[in-house]
mmCIF file with all atom_site columns, C-alpha atoms in Angstrom:
data_model
loop_
_atom_site.group_PDB
_atom_site.id
_atom_site.type_symbol
_atom_site.label_atom_id
_atom_site.label_alt_id
_atom_site.label_comp_id
_atom_site.label_asym_id
_atom_site.label_entity_id
_atom_site.label_seq_id
_atom_site.pdbx_PDB_ins_code
_atom_site.Cartn_x
_atom_site.Cartn_y
_atom_site.Cartn_z
_atom_site.occupancy
_atom_site.B_iso_or_equiv
_atom_site.pdbx_formal_charge
_atom_site.auth_seq_id
_atom_site.auth_comp_id
_atom_site.auth_asym_id
_atom_site.auth_atom_id
_atom_site.pdbx_PDB_model_num
ATOM 1  C CA . MET C 1 1  ? -33.070 32.520 7.387  1.00 50.00 ? 1  MET C CA 1
ATOM 2  C CA . ASP C 1 2  ? -34.887 30.554 4.702  1.00 59.00 ? 2  ASP C CA 1
ATOM 3  C CA . TYR C 1 3  ? -32.497 28.801 2.366  1.00 64.00 ? 3  TYR C CA 1
ATOM 4  C CA . PRO C 1 4  ? -33.604 27.907 -1.144 1.00 76.00 ? 4  PRO C CA 1
ATOM 5  C CA . LEU C 1 5  ? -34.870 24.363 -1.389 1.00 79.00 ? 5  LEU C CA 1
ATOM 6  C CA . PHE C 1 6  ? -32.037 23.197 -3.624 1.00 78.00 ? 6  PHE C CA 1
ATOM 7  C CA . ILE C 1 7  ? -29.446 24.005 -0.960 1.00 79.00 ? 7  ILE C CA 1
ATOM 8  C CA . LEU C 1 8  ? -31.454 22.066 1.620  1.00 82.00 ? 8  LEU C CA 1
ATOM 9  C CA . TYR C 1 9  ? -31.728 19.182 -0.848 1.00 86.00 ? 9  TYR C CA 1
ATOM 10 C CA . PHE C 1 10 ? -27.950 19.158 -1.408 1.00 84.00 ? 10 PHE C CA 1
ATOM 11 C CA . LEU C 1 11 ? -27.392 19.293 2.343  1.00 84.00 ? 11 LEU C CA 1
ATOM 12 C CA . SER C 1 12 ? -29.648 16.307 2.988  1.00 89.00 ? 12 SER C CA 1
ATOM 13 C CA . GLU C 1 13 ? -27.965 14.332 0.191  1.00 89.00 ? 13 GLU C CA 1
ATOM 14 C CA . MET C 1 14 ? -24.498 15.109 1.583  1.00 89.00 ? 14 MET C CA 1
ATOM 15 C CA . VAL C 1 15 ? -25.585 13.961 5.042  1.00 91.00 ? 15 VAL C CA 1
ATOM 16 C CA . GLU C 1 16 ? -26.823 10.669 3.579  1.00 93.00 ? 16 GLU C CA 1
ATOM 17 C CA . ILE C 1 17 ? -23.586 10.167 1.638  1.00 91.00 ? 17 ILE C CA 1
ATOM 18 C CA . TYR C 1 18 ? -21.596 10.972 4.777  1.00 90.00 ? 18 TYR C CA 1
ATOM 19 C CA . ILE C 1 19 ? -23.496 8.351  6.780  1.00 93.00 ? 19 ILE C CA 1
ATOM 20 C CA . ILE C 1 20 ? -22.912 5.757  4.052  1.00 93.00 ? 20 ILE C CA 1
ATOM 21 C CA . ASN C 1 21 ? -19.223 6.668  4.010  1.00 91.00 ? 21 ASN C CA 1
ATOM 22 C CA . GLU C 1 22 ? -18.940 6.271  7.779  1.00 93.00 ? 22 GLU C CA 1
ATOM 23 C CA . LYS C 1 23 ? -20.379 2.766  7.543  1.00 95.00 ? 23 LYS C CA 1
ATOM 24 C CA . LYS C 1 24 ? -18.015 1.845  4.703  1.00 93.00 ? 24 LYS C CA 1
ATOM 25 C CA . ILE C 1 25 ? -14.996 3.176  6.601  1.00 91.00 ? 25 ILE C CA 1
ATOM 26 C CA . ARG C 1 26 ? -15.902 0.970  9.577  1.00 94.00 ? 26 ARG C CA 1
ATOM 27 C CA . GLU C 1 27 ? -15.944 -1.971 7.155  1.00 94.00 ? 27 GLU C CA 1
ATOM 28 C CA . GLY C 1 28 ? -12.525 -0.972 5.804  1.00 91.00 ? 28 GLY C CA 1
ATOM 29 C CA . ASP C 1 29 ? -13.727 0.365  2.440  1.00 91.00 ? 29 ASP C CA 1
ATOM 30 C CA . VAL C 1 30 ? -12.456 3.866  1.606  1.00 89.00 ? 30 VAL C CA 1
ATOM 31 C CA . ASN C 1 31 ? -13.303 3.878  -2.124 1.00 88.00 ? 31 ASN C CA 1
ATOM 32 C CA . ILE C 1 32 ? -16.189 6.349  -1.805 1.00 88.00 ? 32 ILE C CA 1
ATOM 33 C CA . MET C 1 33 ? -14.038 9.035  -0.173 1.00 88.00 ? 33 MET C CA 1
ATOM 34 C CA . ALA C 1 34 ? -12.760 10.408 -3.504 1.00 88.00 ? 34 ALA C CA 1
ATOM 35 C CA . ASP C 1 35 ? -16.336 10.797 -4.744 1.00 87.00 ? 35 ASP C CA 1
ATOM 36 C CA . ILE C 1 36 ? -17.380 12.568 -1.560 1.00 89.00 ? 36 ILE C CA 1
ATOM 37 C CA . HIS C 1 37 ? -14.421 14.900 -1.850 1.00 90.00 ? 37 HIS C CA 1
ATOM 38 C CA . SER C 1 38 ? -15.334 15.806 -5.448 1.00 89.00 ? 38 SER C CA 1
ATOM 39 C CA . ILE C 1 39 ? -19.005 16.332 -4.628 1.00 87.00 ? 39 ILE C CA 1
ATOM 40 C CA . SER C 1 40 ? -18.249 18.491 -1.588 1.00 88.00 ? 40 SER C CA 1
ATOM 41 C CA . LEU C 1 41 ? -15.791 20.654 -3.562 1.00 90.00 ? 41 LEU C CA 1
ATOM 42 C CA . GLY C 1 42 ? -18.377 21.282 -6.261 1.00 88.00 ? 42 GLY C CA 1
ATOM 43 C CA . LEU C 1 43 ? -21.063 21.987 -3.692 1.00 86.00 ? 43 LEU C CA 1
ATOM 44 C CA . LYS C 1 44 ? -18.803 24.437 -1.870 1.00 89.00 ? 44 LYS C CA 1
ATOM 45 C CA . ALA C 1 45 ? -18.149 26.346 -5.106 1.00 90.00 ? 45 ALA C CA 1
ATOM 46 C CA . PHE C 1 46 ? -21.847 26.347 -6.007 1.00 85.00 ? 46 PHE C CA 1
ATOM 47 C CA . CYS C 1 47 ? -22.985 27.587 -2.582 1.00 85.00 ? 47 CYS C CA 1
ATOM 48 C CA . THR C 1 48 ? -20.257 30.233 -2.466 1.00 89.00 ? 48 THR C CA 1
ATOM 49 C CA . ASP C 1 49 ? -21.260 31.557 -5.889 1.00 89.00 ? 49 ASP C CA 1
ATOM 50 C CA . PHE C 1 50 ? -24.918 31.583 -4.833 1.00 87.00 ? 50 PHE C CA 1
ATOM 51 C CA . ALA C 1 51 ? -24.121 33.453 -1.595 1.00 87.00 ? 51 ALA C CA 1
ATOM 52 C CA . ILE C 1 52 ? -22.072 36.070 -3.451 1.00 90.00 ? 52 ILE C CA 1
ATOM 53 C CA . GLY C 1 53 ? -24.986 36.628 -5.826 1.00 88.00 ? 53 GLY C CA 1
ATOM 54 C CA . VAL C 1 54 ? -27.388 37.087 -2.915 1.00 86.00 ? 54 VAL C CA 1
ATOM 55 C CA . MET C 1 55 ? -25.030 39.537 -1.208 1.00 85.00 ? 55 MET C CA 1
ATOM 56 C CA . ASN C 1 56 ? -24.697 41.482 -4.456 1.00 85.00 ? 56 ASN C CA 1
ATOM 57 C CA . ASP C 1 57 ? -28.501 41.711 -4.700 1.00 84.00 ? 57 ASP C CA 1
ATOM 58 C CA . ILE C 1 58 ? -28.621 43.040 -1.134 1.00 81.00 ? 58 ILE C CA 1
ATOM 59 C CA . ILE C 1 59 ? -25.995 45.670 -1.893 1.00 80.00 ? 59 ILE C CA 1
ATOM 60 C CA . LEU C 1 60 ? -27.882 46.770 -5.012 1.00 80.00 ? 60 LEU C CA 1
ATOM 61 C CA . ALA C 1 61 ? -31.170 46.905 -3.068 1.00 80.00 ? 61 ALA C CA 1
ATOM 62 C CA . CYS C 1 62 ? -29.504 49.306 -0.640 1.00 75.00 ? 62 CYS C CA 1
ATOM 63 C CA . GLY C 1 63 ? -28.623 51.725 -3.432 1.00 71.00 ? 63 GLY C CA 1
ATOM 64 C CA . GLY C 1 64 ? -25.113 50.377 -3.886 1.00 61.00 ? 64 GLY C CA 1
ATOM 65 C CA . HIS C 1 65 ? -24.018 51.444 -0.408 1.00 60.00 ? 65 HIS C CA 1
ATOM 66 C CA . GLY C 1 66 ? -24.662 48.084 1.213  1.00 55.00 ? 66 GLY C CA 1
ATOM 67 C CA . TYR C 1 67 ? -24.873 48.208 4.985  1.00 60.00 ? 67 TYR C CA 1
ATOM 68 C CA . SER C 1 68 ? -22.893 51.403 5.362  1.00 60.00 ? 68 SER C CA 1
ATOM 69 C CA . HIS C 1 69 ? -23.898 54.491 7.297  1.00 61.00 ? 69 HIS C CA 1
ATOM 70 C CA . PHE C 1 70 ? -25.049 56.163 4.064  1.00 58.00 ? 70 PHE C CA 1
ATOM 71 C CA . SER C 1 71 ? -27.822 53.645 3.450  1.00 51.00 ? 71 SER C CA 1
ATOM 72 C CA . GLY C 1 72 ? -29.538 54.614 6.660  1.00 53.00 ? 72 GLY C CA 1
#
């Protein structure tokens, strides 16, 4: 499945932030964890809203029946 580029961009940024956080935790610094938590919560809400919109488009493209028996 091809994901939109902005989701891949957010994913790569979160991986980089995660790696930075792992290094800081090893050094005893946990200050960035609150920021990571906030960013990941916002990203989760954004991606969930995007996925619901895509699923709604799929249902509408199938005549409103979605993947039921009636849509063939």
